[in-house]
Each structure stands twice: as C-alpha cells, then as structure tokens.
PDB file of C-alpha atoms in Angstrom:
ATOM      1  CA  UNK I   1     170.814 -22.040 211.644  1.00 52.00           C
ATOM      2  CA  UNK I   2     173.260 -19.972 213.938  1.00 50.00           C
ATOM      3  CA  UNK I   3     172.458 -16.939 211.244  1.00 50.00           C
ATOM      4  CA  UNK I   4     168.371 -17.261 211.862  1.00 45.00           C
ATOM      5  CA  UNK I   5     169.250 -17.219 215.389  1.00 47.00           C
ATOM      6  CA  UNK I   6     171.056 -13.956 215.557  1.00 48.00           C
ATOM      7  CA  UNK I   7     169.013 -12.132 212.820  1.00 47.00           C
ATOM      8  CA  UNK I   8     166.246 -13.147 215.336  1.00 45.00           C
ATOM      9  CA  UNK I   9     167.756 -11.981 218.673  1.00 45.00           C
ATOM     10  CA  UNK I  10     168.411  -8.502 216.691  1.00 47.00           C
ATOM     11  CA  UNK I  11     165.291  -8.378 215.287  1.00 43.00           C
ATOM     12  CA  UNK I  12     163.243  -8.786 218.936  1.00 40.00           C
ATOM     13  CA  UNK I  13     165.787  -6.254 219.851  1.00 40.00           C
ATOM     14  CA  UNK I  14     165.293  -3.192 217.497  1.00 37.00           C
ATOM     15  CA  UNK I  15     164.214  -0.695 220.933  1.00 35.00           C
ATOM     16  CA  UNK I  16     167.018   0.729 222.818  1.00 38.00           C
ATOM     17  CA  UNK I  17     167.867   1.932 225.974  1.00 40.00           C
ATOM     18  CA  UNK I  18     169.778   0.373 229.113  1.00 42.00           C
ATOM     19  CA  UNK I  19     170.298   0.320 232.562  1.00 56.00           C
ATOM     20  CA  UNK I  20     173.306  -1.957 233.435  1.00 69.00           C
ATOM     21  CA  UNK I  21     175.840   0.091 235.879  1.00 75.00           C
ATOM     22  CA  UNK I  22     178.976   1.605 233.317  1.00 79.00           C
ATOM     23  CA  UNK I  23     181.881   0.551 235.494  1.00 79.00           C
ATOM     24  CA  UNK I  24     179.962  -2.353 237.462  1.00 85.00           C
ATOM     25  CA  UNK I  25     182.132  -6.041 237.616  1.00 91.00           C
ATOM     26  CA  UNK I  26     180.283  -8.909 237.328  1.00 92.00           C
ATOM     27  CA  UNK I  27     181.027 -12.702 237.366  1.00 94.00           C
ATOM     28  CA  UNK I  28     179.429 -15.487 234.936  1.00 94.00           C
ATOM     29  CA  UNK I  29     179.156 -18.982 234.934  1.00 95.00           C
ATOM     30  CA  UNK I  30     177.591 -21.269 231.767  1.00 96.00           C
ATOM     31  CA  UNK I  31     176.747 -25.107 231.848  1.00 96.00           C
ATOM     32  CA  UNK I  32     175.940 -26.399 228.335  1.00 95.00           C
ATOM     33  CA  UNK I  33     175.376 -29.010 225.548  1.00 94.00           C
ATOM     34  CA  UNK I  34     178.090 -29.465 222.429  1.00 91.00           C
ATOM     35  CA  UNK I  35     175.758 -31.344 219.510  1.00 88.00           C
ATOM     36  CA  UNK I  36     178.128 -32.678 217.188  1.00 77.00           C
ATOM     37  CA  UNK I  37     177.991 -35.541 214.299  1.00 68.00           C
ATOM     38  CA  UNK I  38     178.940 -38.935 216.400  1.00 63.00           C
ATOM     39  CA  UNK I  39     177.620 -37.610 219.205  1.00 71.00           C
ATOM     40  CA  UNK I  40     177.862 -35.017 221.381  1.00 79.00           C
ATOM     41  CA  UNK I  41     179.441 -33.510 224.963  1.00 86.00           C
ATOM     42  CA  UNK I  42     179.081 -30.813 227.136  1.00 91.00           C
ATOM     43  CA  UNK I  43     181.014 -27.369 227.822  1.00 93.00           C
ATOM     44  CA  UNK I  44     181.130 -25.008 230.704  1.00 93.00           C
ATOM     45  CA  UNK I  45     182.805 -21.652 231.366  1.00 95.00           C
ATOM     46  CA  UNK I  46     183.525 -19.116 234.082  1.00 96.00           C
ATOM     47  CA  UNK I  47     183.747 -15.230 233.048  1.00 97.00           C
ATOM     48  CA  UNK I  48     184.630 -12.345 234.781  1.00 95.00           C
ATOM     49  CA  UNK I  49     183.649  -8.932 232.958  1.00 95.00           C
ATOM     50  CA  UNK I  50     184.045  -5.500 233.319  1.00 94.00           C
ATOM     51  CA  UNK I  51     181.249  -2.921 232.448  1.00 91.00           C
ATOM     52  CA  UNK I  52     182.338  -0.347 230.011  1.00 92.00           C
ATOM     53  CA  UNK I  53     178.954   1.138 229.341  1.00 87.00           C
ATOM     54  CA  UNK I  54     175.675   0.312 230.580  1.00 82.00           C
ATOM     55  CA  UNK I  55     174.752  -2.007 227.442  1.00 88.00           C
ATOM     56  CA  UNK I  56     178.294  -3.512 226.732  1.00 91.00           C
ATOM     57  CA  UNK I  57     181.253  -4.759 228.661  1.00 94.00           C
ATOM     58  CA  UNK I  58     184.560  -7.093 227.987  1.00 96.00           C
ATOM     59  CA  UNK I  59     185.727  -9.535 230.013  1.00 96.00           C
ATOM     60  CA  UNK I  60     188.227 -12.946 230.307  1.00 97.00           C
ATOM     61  CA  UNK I  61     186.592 -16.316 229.876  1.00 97.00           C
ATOM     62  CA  UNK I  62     187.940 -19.807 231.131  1.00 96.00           C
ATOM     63  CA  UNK I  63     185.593 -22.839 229.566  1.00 93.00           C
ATOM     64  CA  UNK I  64     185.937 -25.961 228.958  1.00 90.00           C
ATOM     65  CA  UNK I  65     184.516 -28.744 226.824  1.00 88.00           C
ATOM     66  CA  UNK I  66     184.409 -32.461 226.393  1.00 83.00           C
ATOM     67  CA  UNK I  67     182.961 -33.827 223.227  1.00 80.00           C
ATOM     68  CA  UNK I  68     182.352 -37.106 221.323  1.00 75.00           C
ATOM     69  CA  UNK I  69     182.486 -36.635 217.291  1.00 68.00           C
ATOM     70  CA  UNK I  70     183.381 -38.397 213.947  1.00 62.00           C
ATOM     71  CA  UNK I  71     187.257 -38.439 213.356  1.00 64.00           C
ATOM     72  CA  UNK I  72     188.232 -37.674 209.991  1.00 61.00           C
ATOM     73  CA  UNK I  73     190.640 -40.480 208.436  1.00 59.00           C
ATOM     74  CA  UNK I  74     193.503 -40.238 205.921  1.00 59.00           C
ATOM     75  CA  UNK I  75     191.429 -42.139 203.641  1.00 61.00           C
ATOM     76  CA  UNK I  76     188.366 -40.608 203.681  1.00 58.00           C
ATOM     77  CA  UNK I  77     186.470 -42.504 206.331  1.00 57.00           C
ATOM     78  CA  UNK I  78     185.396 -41.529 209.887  1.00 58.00           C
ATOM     79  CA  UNK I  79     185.320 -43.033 213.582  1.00 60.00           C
ATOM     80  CA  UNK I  80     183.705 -42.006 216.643  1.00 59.00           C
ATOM     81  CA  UNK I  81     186.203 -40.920 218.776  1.00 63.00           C
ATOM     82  CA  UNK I  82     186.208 -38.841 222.714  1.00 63.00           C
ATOM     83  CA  UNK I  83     187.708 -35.553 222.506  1.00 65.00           C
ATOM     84  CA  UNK I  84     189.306 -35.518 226.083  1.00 60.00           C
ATOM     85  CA  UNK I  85     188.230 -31.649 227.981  1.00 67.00           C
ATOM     86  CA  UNK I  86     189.812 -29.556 226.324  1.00 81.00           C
ATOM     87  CA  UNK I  87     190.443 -25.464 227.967  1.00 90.00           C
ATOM     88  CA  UNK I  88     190.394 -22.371 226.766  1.00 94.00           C
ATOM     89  CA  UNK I  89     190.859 -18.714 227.361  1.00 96.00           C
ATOM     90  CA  UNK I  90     189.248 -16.151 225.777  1.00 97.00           C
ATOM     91  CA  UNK I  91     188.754 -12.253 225.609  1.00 97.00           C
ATOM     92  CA  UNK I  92     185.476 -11.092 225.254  1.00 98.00           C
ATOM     93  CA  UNK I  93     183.009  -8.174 224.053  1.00 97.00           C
ATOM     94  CA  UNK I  94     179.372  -8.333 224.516  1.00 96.00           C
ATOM     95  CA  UNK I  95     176.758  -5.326 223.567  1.00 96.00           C
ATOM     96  CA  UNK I  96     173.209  -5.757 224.612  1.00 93.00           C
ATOM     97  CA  UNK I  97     170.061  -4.524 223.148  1.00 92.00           C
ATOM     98  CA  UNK I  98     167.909  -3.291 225.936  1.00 82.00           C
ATOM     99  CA  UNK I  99     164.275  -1.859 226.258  1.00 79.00           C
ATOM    100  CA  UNK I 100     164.524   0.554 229.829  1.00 75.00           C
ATOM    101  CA  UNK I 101     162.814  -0.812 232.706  1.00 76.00           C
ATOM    102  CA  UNK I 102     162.597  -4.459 231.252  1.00 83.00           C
ATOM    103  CA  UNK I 103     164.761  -7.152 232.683  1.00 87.00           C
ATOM    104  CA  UNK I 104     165.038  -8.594 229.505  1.00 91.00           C
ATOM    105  CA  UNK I 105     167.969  -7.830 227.416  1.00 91.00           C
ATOM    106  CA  UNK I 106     169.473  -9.683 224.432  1.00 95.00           C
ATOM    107  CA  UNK I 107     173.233  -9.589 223.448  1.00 96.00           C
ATOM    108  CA  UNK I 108     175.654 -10.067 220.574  1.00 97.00           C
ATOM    109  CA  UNK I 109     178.969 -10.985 221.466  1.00 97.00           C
ATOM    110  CA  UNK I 110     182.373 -12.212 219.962  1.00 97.00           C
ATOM    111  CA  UNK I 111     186.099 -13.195 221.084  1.00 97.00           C
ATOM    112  CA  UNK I 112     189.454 -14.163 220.378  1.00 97.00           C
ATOM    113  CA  UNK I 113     192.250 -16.192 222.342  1.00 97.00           C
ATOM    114  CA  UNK I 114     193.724 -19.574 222.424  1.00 96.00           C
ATOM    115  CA  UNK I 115     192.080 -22.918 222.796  1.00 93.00           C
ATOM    116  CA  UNK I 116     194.274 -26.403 223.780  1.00 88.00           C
ATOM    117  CA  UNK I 117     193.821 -29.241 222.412  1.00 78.00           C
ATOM    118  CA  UNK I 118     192.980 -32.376 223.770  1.00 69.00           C
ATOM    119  CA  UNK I 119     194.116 -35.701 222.738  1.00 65.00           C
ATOM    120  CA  UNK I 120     191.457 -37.999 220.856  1.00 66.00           C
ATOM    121  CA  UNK I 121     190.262 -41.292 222.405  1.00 64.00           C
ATOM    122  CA  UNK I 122     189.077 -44.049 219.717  1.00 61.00           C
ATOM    123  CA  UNK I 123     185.657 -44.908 220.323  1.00 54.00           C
ATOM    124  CA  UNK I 124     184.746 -47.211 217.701  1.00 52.00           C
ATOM    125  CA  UNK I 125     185.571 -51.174 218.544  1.00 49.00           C
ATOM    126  CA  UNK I 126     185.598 -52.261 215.284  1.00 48.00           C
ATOM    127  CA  UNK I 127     188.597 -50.065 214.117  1.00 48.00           C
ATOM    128  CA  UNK I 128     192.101 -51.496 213.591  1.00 44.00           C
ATOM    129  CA  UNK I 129     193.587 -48.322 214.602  1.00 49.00           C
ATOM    130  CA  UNK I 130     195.256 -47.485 217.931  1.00 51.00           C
ATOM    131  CA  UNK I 131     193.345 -46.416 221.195  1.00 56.00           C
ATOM    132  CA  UNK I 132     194.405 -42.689 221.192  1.00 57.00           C
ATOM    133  CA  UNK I 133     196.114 -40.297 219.558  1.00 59.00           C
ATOM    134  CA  UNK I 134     197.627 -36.962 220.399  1.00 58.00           C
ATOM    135  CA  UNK I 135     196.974 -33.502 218.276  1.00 60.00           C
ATOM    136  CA  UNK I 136     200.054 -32.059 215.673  1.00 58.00           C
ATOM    137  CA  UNK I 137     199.482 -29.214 217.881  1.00 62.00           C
ATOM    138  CA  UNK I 138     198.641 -28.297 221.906  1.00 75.00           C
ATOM    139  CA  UNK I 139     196.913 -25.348 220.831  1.00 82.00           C
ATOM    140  CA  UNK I 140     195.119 -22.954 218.657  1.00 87.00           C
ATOM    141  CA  UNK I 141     193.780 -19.160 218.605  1.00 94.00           C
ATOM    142  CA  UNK I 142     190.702 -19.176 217.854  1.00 94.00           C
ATOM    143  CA  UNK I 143     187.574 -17.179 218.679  1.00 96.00           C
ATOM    144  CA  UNK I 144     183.851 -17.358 218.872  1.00 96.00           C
ATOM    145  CA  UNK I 145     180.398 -15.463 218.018  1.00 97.00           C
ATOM    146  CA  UNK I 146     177.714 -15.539 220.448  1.00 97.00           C
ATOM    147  CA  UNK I 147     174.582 -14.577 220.700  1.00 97.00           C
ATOM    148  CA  UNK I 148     171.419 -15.067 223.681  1.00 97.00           C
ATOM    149  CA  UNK I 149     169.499 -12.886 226.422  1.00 96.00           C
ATOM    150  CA  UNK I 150     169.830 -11.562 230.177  1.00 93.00           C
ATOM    151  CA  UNK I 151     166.542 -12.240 231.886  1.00 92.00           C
ATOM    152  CA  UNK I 152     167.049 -10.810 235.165  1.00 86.00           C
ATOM    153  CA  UNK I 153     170.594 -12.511 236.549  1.00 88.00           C
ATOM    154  CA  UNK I 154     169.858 -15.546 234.137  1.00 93.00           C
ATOM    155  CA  UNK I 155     171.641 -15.929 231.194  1.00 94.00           C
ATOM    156  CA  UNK I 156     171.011 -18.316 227.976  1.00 96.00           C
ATOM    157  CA  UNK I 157     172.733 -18.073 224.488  1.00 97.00           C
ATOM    158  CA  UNK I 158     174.131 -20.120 221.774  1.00 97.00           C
ATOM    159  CA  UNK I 159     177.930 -19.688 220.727  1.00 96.00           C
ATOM    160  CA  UNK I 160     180.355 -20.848 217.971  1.00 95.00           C
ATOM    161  CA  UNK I 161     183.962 -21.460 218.581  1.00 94.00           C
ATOM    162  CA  UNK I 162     185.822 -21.261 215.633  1.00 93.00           C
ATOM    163  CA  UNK I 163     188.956 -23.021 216.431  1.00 89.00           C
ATOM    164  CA  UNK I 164     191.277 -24.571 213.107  1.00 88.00           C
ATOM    165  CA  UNK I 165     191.050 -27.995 212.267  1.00 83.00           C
ATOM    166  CA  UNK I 166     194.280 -30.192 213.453  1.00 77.00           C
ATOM    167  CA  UNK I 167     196.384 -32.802 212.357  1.00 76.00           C
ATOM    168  CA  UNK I 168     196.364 -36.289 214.547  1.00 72.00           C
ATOM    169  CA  UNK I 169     199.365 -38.402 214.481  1.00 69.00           C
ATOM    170  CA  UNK I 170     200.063 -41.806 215.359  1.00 64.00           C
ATOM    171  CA  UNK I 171     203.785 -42.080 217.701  1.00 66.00           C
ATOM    172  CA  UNK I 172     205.511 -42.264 214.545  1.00 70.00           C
ATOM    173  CA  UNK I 173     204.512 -38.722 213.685  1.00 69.00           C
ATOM    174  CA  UNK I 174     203.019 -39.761 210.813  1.00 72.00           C
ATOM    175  CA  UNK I 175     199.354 -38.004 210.057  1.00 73.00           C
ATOM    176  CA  UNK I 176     196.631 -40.152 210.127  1.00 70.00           C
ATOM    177  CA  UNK I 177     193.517 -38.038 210.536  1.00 70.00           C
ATOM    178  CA  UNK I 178     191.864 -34.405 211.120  1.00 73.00           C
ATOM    179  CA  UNK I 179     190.422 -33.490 213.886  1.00 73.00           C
ATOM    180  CA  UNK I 180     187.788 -30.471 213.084  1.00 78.00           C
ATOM    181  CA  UNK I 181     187.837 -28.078 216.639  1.00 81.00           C
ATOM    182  CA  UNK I 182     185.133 -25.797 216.190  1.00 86.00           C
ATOM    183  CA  UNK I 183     182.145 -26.539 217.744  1.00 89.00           C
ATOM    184  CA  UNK I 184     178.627 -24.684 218.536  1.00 92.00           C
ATOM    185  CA  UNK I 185     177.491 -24.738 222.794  1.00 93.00           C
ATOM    186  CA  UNK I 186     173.894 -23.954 223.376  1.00 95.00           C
ATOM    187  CA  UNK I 187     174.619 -22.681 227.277  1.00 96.00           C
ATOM    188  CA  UNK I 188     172.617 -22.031 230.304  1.00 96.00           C
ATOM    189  CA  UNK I 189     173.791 -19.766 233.454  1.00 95.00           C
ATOM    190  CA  UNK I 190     173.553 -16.635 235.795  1.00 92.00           C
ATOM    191  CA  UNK I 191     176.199 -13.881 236.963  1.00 90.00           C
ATOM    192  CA  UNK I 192     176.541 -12.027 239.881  1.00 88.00           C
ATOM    193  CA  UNK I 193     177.446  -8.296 240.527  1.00 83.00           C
ATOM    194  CA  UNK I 194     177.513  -5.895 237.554  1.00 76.00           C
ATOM    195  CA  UNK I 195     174.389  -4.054 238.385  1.00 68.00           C
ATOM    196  CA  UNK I 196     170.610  -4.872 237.268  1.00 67.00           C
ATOM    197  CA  UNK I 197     168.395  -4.834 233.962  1.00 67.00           C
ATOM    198  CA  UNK I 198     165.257  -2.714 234.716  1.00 61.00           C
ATOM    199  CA  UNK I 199     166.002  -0.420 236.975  1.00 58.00           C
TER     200      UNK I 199
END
C-alpha cells in the first residue's frame, strides 16, 4: 500500500519546475491518525525547516504519538495493550515535485534520529499478566519515509517510521513480550514562512 502511494505521488508529479524561496525558513505542524492491528492512536509533530533550494529543504522534527496495538507474547499470543506517547526527534530531507505557477506541489521525503520508548499499558481484562510493563530499552534510532502534497500552506502526507522492535520485561527483567515500534501516520497540517508555491 505505502509503495502504490508513492509510485502515485511521483507519477502525478513527472513536470518540473518550482518556486519555493532557496534560503526561506519555514515552520510545520501535523495532527494525524496511527491505524494499527488492536486499534489505533494518533501522532502529531512540529518541524522547523530550512530551504536549501526552491524544491527541497531539511529540517528538525519533534512528534509524538500515542497508540493502542496487539502486544506480542513469549508464547506466541497477543494482547491489546496502550502504548503511552511516546517522542521523537528527527532530521529531515524533503524534495518536491513542482509544476511553476501551481500551488500544488507533491514531496518525497525521508529521516533519521532517535525515537523513545514508551512503556506499554495492558489493555486486555481477561489477561493474567501485570498492568504495565516498561521497554528493554528507552530508545531507538530509527527513521521514516514520507510521502504527500503542499496545496498552498496546507500540507497532507502519509509517513512510515521505521523504529526496531523491543523487548518488554516484567520487574524481574525477565522478557515477556515484543513490542513492534514502527508505525505508518496518515497526517494533516500547514506551515508558515518559507516562501509560496505559484508564484
């Protein structure tokens, strides 16, 4: 699914051309949905970026997600259990594919930096197991692929955030599950400053 998605985003954007100011700073922020197996949760991010050209730029992102999904047990089985928000901080690259004088502009994008993680909350009643357990781990370096359009100073993409599977432990430090930490976002946003498509 996430490869249709970017072969189609490239494919609408085969015309080039751009119009984003080279050195222009500009200032993001994303609200979206996490769809996972058990669930589901929501993510949101904050990213400052720096134009290096007028169709690409690199910038710092802070996000955030919170997510409900199937814990993976020793034995094989799973349990719905609440990821608690979990942070993290990532360098990005974006190049956009843009038709001059349109406001319309599709991107690719991808990043790398380090994700915490959160400790797991036990959903599921009916479980003999213990209300919450912590990670092996705080954190992870991970990164992500992206992919969506500019419309104007409105923003919408999908993203992947490959971040390693962890251990969870009971107090004991014994393991007693995996915890799988990449996710997909579908997000929503807008920026300010970094000049405008169309012009």
């Amino acid at each position: 699914m996430k490869k249709i998605i970017l072969l189609a985003l490239i494919t609408l954007a085969v015309a080039n051309g751009y119009s984003q100011k080279k050195g222009g700073f500009r200032v993001g922020l994303d609200f979206g949905y996490v769809p996972t197996g058990g669930g589901g949760g929501g993510m949101f991010s904050i990213e400052s970026k720096y134009n290096i050209n007028e169709n690409m730029n690199v910038g710092l992102r802070f996000g955030g997600a919170g997510i409900v999904r199937d814990l993976e047990g020793q034995n094989g089985g799973t349990t719905t259990a609440k990821i608690a928000a979990s942070s993290s901080f990532v360098g990005t690259y974006d190049y956009y594919f843009h038709k001059s004088g349109s406001s319309f502009a599709p991107y690719v994008g991808a990043g790398v930096g380090y994700y915490s993680l959160a400790n797991v909350e036990i959903d599921d009643t009916t479980t003999e197991l213990p209300d919450s357990y912590e990670p092996a781990v705080s954190g992870e370096m991970g990164g992500l692929i992206r992919a969506g359009f500019e419309w104007g100073k409105f923003r919408m993409g999908v993203e992947y955030n490959l971040v390693p599977d962890s251990d969870i432990e009971n107090l004991s430090g014994d393991k007693i599950g995996t915890a799988k930490n990449a996710y997909v976002g579908i997000h929503l946003g807008f920026f300010i400053g970094g000049g405008k498509w169309g012009k």
